[in-house]
Backbone as CSV, one residue per row, in Angstrom:
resi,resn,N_x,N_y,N_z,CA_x,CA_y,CA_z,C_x,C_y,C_z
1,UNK,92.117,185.839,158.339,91.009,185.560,159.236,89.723,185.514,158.425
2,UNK,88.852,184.956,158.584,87.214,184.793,158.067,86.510,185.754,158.741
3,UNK,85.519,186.380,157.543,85.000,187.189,157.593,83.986,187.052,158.820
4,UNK,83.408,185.613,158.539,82.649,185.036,159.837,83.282,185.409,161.126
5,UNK,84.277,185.779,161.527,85.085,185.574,162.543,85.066,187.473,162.762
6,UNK,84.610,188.522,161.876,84.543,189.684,162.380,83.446,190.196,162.450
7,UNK,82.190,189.852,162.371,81.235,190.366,162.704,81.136,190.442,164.099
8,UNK,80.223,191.607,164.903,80.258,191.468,166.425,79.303,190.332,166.796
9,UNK,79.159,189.499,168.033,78.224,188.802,167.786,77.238,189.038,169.279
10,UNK,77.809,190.372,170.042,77.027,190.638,171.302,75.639,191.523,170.657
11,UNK,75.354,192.159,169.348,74.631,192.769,169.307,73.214,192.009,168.426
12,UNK,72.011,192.345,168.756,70.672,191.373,167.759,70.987,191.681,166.621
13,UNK,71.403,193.308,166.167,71.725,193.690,164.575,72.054,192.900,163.714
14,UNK,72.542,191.570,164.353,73.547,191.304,163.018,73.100,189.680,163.314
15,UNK,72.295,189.879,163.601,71.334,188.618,163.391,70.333,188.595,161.883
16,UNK,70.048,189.328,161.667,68.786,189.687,160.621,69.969,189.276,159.471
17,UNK,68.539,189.123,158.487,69.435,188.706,156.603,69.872,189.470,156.563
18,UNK,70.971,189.358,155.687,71.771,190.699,155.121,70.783,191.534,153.839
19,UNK,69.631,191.177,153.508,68.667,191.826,152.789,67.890,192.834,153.211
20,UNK,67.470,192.360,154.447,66.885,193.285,155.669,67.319,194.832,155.781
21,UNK,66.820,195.909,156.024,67.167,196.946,156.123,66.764,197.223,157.608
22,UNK,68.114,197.747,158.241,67.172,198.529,159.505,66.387,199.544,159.182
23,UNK,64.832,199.867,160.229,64.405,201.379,160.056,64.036,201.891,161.635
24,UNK,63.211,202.713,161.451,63.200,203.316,162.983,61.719,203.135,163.400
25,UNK,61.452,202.867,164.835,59.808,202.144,164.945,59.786,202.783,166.407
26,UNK,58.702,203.233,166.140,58.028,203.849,167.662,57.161,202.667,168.111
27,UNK,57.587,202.319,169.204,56.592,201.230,169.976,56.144,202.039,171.388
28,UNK,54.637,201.213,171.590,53.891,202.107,172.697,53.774,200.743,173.468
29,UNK,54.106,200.695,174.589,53.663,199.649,175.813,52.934,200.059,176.717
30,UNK,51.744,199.400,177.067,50.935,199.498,178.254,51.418,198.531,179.654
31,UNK,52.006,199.635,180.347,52.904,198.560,181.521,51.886,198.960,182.617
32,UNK,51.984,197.899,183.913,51.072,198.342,185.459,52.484,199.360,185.322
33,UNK,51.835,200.567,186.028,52.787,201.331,187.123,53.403,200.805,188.212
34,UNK,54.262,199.994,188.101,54.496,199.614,189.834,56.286,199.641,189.569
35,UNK,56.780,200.107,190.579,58.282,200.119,191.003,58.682,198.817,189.950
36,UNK,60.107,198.780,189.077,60.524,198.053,188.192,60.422,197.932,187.210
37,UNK,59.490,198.101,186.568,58.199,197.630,185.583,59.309,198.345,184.325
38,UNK,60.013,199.755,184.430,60.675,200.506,183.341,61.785,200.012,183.376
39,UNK,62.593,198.997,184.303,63.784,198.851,184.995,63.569,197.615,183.401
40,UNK,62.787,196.755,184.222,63.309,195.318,182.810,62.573,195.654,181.400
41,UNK,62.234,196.608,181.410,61.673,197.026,179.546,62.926,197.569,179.221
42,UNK,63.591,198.225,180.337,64.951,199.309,179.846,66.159,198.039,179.498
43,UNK,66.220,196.655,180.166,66.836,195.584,180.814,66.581,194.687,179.516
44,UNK,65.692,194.530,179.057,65.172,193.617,177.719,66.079,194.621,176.547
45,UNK,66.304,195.738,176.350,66.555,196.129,175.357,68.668,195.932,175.422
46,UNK,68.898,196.356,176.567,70.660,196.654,176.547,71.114,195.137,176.860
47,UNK,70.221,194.409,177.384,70.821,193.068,177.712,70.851,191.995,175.896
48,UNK,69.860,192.798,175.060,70.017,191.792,173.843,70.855,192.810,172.582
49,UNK,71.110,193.845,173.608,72.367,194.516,172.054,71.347,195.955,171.309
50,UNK,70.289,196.086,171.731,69.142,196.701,170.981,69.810,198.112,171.660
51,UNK,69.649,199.000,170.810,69.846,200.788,171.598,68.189,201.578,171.216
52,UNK,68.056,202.537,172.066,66.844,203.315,172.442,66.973,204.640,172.069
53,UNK,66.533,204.767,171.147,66.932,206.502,170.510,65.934,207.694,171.122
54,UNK,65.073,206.957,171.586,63.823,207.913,172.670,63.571,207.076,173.445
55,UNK,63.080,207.616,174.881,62.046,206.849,175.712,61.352,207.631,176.466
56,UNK,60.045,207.863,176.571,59.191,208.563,177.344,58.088,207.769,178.563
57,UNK,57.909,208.111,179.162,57.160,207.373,180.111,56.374,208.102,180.970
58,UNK,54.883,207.800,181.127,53.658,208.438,181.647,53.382,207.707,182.180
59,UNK,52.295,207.911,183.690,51.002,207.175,183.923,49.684,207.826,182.952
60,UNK,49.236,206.775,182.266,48.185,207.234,181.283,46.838,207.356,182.058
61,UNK,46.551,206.085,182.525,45.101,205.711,183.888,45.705,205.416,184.539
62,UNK,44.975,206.726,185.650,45.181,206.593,187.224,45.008,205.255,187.800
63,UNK,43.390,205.544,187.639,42.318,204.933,188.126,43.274,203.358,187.911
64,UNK,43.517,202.523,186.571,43.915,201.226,186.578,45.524,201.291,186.607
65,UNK,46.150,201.998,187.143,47.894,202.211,187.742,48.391,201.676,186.170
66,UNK,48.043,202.235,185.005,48.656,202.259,184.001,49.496,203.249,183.722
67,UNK,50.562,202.998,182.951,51.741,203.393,182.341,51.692,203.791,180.718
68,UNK,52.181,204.119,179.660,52.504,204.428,178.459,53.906,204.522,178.370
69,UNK,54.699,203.555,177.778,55.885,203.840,177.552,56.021,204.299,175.661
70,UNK,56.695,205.217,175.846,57.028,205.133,173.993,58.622,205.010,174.079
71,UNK,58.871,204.122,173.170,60.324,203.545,173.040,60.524,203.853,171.152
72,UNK,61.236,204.668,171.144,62.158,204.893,169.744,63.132,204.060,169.757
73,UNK,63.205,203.063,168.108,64.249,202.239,168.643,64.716,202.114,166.851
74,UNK,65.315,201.284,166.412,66.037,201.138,165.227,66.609,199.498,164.854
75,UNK,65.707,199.266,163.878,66.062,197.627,164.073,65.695,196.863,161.987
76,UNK,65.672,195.980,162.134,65.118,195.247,160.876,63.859,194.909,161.291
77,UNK,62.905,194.591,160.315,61.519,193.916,160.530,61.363,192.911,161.719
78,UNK,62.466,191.809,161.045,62.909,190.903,161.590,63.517,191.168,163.431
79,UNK,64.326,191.904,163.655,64.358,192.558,165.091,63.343,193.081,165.785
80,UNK,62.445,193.952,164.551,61.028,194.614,165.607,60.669,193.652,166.424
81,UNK,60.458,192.680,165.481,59.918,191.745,165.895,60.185,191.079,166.992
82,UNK,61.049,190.065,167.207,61.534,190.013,168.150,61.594,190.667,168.968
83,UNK,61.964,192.122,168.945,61.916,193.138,170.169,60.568,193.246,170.794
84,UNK,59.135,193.338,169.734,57.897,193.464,170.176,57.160,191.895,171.107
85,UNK,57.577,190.889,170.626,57.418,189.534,171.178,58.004,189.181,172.510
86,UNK,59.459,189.948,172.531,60.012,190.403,173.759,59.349,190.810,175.158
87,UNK,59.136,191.869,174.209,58.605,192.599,175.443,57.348,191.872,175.675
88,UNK,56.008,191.231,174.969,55.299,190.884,175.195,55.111,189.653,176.140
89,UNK,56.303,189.082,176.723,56.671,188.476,177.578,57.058,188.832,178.916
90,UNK,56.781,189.906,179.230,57.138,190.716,180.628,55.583,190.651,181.073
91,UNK,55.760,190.291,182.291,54.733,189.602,183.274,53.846,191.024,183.275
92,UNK,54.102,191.882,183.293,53.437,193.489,184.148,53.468,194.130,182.626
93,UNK,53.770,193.356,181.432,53.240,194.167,180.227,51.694,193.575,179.519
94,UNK,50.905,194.828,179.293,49.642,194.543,178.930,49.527,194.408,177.517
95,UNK,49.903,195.140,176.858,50.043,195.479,175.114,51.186,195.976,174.821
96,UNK,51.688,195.740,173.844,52.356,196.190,172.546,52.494,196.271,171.519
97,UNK,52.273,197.432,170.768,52.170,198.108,169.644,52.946,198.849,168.629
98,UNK,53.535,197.810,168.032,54.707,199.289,166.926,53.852,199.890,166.516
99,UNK,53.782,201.218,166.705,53.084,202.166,166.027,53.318,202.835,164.724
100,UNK,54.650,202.399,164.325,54.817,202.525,163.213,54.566,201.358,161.704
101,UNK,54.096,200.270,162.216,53.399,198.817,161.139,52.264,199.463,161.397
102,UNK,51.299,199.762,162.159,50.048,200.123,163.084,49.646,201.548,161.377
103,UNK,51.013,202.454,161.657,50.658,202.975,160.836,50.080,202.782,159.243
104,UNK,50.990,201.929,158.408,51.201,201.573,157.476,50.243,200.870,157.291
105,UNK,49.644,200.137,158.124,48.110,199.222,157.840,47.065,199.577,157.657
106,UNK,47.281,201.217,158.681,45.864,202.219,158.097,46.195,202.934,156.857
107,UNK,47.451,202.564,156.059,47.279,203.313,154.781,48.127,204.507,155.514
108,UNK,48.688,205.268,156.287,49.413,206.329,156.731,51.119,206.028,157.094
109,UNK,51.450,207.230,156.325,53.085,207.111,156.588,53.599,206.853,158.079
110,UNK,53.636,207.759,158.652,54.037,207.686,160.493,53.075,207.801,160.784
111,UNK,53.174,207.047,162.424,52.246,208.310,163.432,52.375,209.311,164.240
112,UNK,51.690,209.630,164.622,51.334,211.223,164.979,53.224,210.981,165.767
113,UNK,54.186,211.951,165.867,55.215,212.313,166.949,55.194,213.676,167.672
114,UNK,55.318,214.003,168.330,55.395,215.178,169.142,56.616,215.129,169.765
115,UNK,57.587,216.020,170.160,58.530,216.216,171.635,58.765,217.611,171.759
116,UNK,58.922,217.604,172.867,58.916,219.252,173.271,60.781,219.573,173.595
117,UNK,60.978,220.759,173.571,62.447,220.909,173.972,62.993,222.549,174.884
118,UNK,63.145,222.900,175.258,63.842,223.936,175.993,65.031,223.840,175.797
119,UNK,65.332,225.049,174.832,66.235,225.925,174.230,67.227,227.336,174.743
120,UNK,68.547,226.602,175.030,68.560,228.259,176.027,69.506,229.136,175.062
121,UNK,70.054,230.507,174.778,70.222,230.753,173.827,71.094,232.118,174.485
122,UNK,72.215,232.311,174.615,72.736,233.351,175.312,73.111,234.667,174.056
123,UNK,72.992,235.556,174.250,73.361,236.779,173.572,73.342,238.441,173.513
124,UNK,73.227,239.274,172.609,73.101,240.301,172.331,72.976,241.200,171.304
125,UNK,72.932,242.134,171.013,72.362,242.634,170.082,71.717,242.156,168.647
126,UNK,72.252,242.023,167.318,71.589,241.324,166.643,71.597,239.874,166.126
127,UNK,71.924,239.326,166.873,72.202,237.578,167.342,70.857,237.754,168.232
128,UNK,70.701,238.674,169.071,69.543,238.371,169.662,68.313,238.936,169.308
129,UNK,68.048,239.631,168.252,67.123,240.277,167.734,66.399,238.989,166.771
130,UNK,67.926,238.554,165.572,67.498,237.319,164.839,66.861,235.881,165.513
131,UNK,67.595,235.426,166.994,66.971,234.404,167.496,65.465,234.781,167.781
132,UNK,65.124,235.842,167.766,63.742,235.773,168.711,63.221,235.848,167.244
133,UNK,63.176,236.593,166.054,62.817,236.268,165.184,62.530,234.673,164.738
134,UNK,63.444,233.793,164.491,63.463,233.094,164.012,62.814,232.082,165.513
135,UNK,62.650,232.071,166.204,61.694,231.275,167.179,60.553,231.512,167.090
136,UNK,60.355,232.963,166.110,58.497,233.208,166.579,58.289,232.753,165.067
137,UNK,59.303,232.555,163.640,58.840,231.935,162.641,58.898,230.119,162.938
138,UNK,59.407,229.909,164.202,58.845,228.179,164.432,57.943,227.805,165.720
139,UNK,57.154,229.050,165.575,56.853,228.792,166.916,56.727,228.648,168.048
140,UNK,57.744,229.199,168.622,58.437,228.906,169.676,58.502,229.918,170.698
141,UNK,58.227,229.434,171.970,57.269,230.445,173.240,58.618,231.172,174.161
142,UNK,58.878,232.376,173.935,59.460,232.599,175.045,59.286,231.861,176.491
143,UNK,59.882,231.326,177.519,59.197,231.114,178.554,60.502,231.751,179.626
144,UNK,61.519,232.014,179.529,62.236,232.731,180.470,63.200,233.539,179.537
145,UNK,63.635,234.902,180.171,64.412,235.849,179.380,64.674,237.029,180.737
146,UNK,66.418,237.237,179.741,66.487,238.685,180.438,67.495,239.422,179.885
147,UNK,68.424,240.207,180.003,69.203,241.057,179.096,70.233,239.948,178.571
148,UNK,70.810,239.168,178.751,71.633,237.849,178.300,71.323,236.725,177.856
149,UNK,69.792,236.509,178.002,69.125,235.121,177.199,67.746,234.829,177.434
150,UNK,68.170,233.555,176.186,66.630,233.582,176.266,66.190,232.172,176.551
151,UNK,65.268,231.522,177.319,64.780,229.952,177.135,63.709,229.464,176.146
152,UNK,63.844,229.210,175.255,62.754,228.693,174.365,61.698,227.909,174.649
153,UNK,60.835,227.600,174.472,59.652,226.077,174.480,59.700,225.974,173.044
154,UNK,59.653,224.553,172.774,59.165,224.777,171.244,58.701,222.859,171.038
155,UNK,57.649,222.741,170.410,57.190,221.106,170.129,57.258,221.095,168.725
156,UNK,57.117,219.803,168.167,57.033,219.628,167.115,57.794,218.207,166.633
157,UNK,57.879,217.960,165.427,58.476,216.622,165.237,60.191,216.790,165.569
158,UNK,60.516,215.661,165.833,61.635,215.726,166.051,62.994,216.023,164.850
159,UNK,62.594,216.725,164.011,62.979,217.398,162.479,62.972,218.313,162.777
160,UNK,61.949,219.026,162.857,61.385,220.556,163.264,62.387,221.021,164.449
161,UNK,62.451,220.218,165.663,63.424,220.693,166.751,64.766,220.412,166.505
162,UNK,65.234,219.416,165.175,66.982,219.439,165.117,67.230,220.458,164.403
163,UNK,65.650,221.368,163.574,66.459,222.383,162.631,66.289,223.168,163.343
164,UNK,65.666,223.932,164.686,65.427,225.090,165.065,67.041,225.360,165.763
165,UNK,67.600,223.708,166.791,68.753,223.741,167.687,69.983,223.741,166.353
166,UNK,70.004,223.457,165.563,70.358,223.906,163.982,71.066,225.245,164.199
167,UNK,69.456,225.650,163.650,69.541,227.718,163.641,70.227,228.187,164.783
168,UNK,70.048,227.999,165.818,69.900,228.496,167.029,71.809,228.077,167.669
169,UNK,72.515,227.603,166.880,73.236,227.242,167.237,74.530,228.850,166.909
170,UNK,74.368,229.185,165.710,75.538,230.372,165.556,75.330,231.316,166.328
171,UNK,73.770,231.736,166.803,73.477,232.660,167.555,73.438,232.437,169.029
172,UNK,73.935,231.414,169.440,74.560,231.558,171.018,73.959,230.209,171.515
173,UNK,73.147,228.930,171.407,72.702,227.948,171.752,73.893,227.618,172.721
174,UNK,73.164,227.944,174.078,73.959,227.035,175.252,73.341,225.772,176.159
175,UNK,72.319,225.746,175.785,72.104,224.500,176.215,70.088,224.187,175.597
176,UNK,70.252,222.250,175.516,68.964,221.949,175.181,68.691,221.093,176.273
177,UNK,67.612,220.769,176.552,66.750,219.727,176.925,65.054,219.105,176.504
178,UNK,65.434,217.756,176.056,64.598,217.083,174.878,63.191,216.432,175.796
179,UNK,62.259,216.013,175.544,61.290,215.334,176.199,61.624,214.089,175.705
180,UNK,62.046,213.315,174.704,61.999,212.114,173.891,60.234,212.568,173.067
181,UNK,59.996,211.535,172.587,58.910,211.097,171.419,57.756,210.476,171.805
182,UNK,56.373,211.627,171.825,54.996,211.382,172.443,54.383,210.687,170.791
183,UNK,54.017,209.982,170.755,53.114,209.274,169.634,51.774,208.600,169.581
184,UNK,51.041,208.655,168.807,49.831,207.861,168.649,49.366,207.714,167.145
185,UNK,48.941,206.552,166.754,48.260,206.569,165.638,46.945,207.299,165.257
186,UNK,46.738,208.020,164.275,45.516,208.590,164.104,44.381,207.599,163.727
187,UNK,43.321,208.139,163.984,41.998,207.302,163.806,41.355,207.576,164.992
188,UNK,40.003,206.780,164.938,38.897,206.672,166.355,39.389,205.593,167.585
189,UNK,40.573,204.635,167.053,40.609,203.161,167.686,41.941,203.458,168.392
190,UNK,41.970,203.286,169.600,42.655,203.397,170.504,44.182,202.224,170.297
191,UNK,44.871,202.352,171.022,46.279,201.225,170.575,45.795,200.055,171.226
């Protein structure tokens, strides 16, 4: 059989040169708030093969029924692209911004990421002495507890929270829940 004949051909991936490297790109969309609006941004991405490694979604302004979507995604230059041109074709989208080219133009590696996570952590004696230790060396807020566990808060890049659920794992980690990936470029100039 030809090699041509095994590549998949439902996914955009394998569209790009074979020189191309995928990398990972935080894009920020300014959508109206109105019923749908997340339905075909979510609809543009699974209908062309693209996967979503974060997605967060706010109303940013009330006042003008704006939205902020941040979409973590993983592609070639060549795909951003397309993916960003994409979307810039949705009737109820205002802007779009990889925030990660955005970065690189001001001379800065990434931009800013944040996500928050709740950590629940079941135990006793010194399994539970070390977790609370090692949450207050990352920061990390008690916010519910009682003789059997504990719930964590903890923000930070999304590094910072795979090593804490990491740690946190021999000493009793029973369950997480992630926010996805808050971002902005630094500077005075808005996206």
């Amino acid at each position: 059989m030809n090699a041509q004949h095994l590549q998949p051909t439902g996914s955009a991936y394998f569209i790009a040169k074979e020189t191309e490297k995928p990398e990972t790109h935080t894009l920020s969309v300014l959508v109206d708030n109105e019923p749908g609006v997340l339905a075909r941004v979510i609809g543009l991405f699974s209908g062309r093969g693209y996967n979503i490694e974060s997605l967060t979604v706010s109303e940013t302004e009330h006042e003008k029924h704006l939205s902020r979507i941040t979409i973590v995604t993983r592609g070639t230059p060549h795909v951003m692209e397309q993916i960003k041109n994409q979307l810039e074709r949705i009737v109820p989208v205002h802007r779009v911004v990889d925030l990660t080219v955005r970065s690189h133009e001001l001379g800065q590696e990434r931009p800013l990421e944040r996500e928050l996570a709740l950590v629940k952590v079941a135990g006793t004696g010194d399994a539970r002495v070390e977790a609370l230790r090692l949450a207050d060396a990352f920061r990390a807020s008690v916010i519910d507890a009682n003789t059997e566990h504990f719930i964590f808060e903890i923000t930070g890049k999304g590094s910072k929270l795979d090593q804490f659920i990491a740690i946190m794992k021999p000493l009793g980690l029973v369950e997480i829940c992630r926010t996805g990936v808050a971002a902005m470029n630094r500077g005075p100039q808005g996206m």
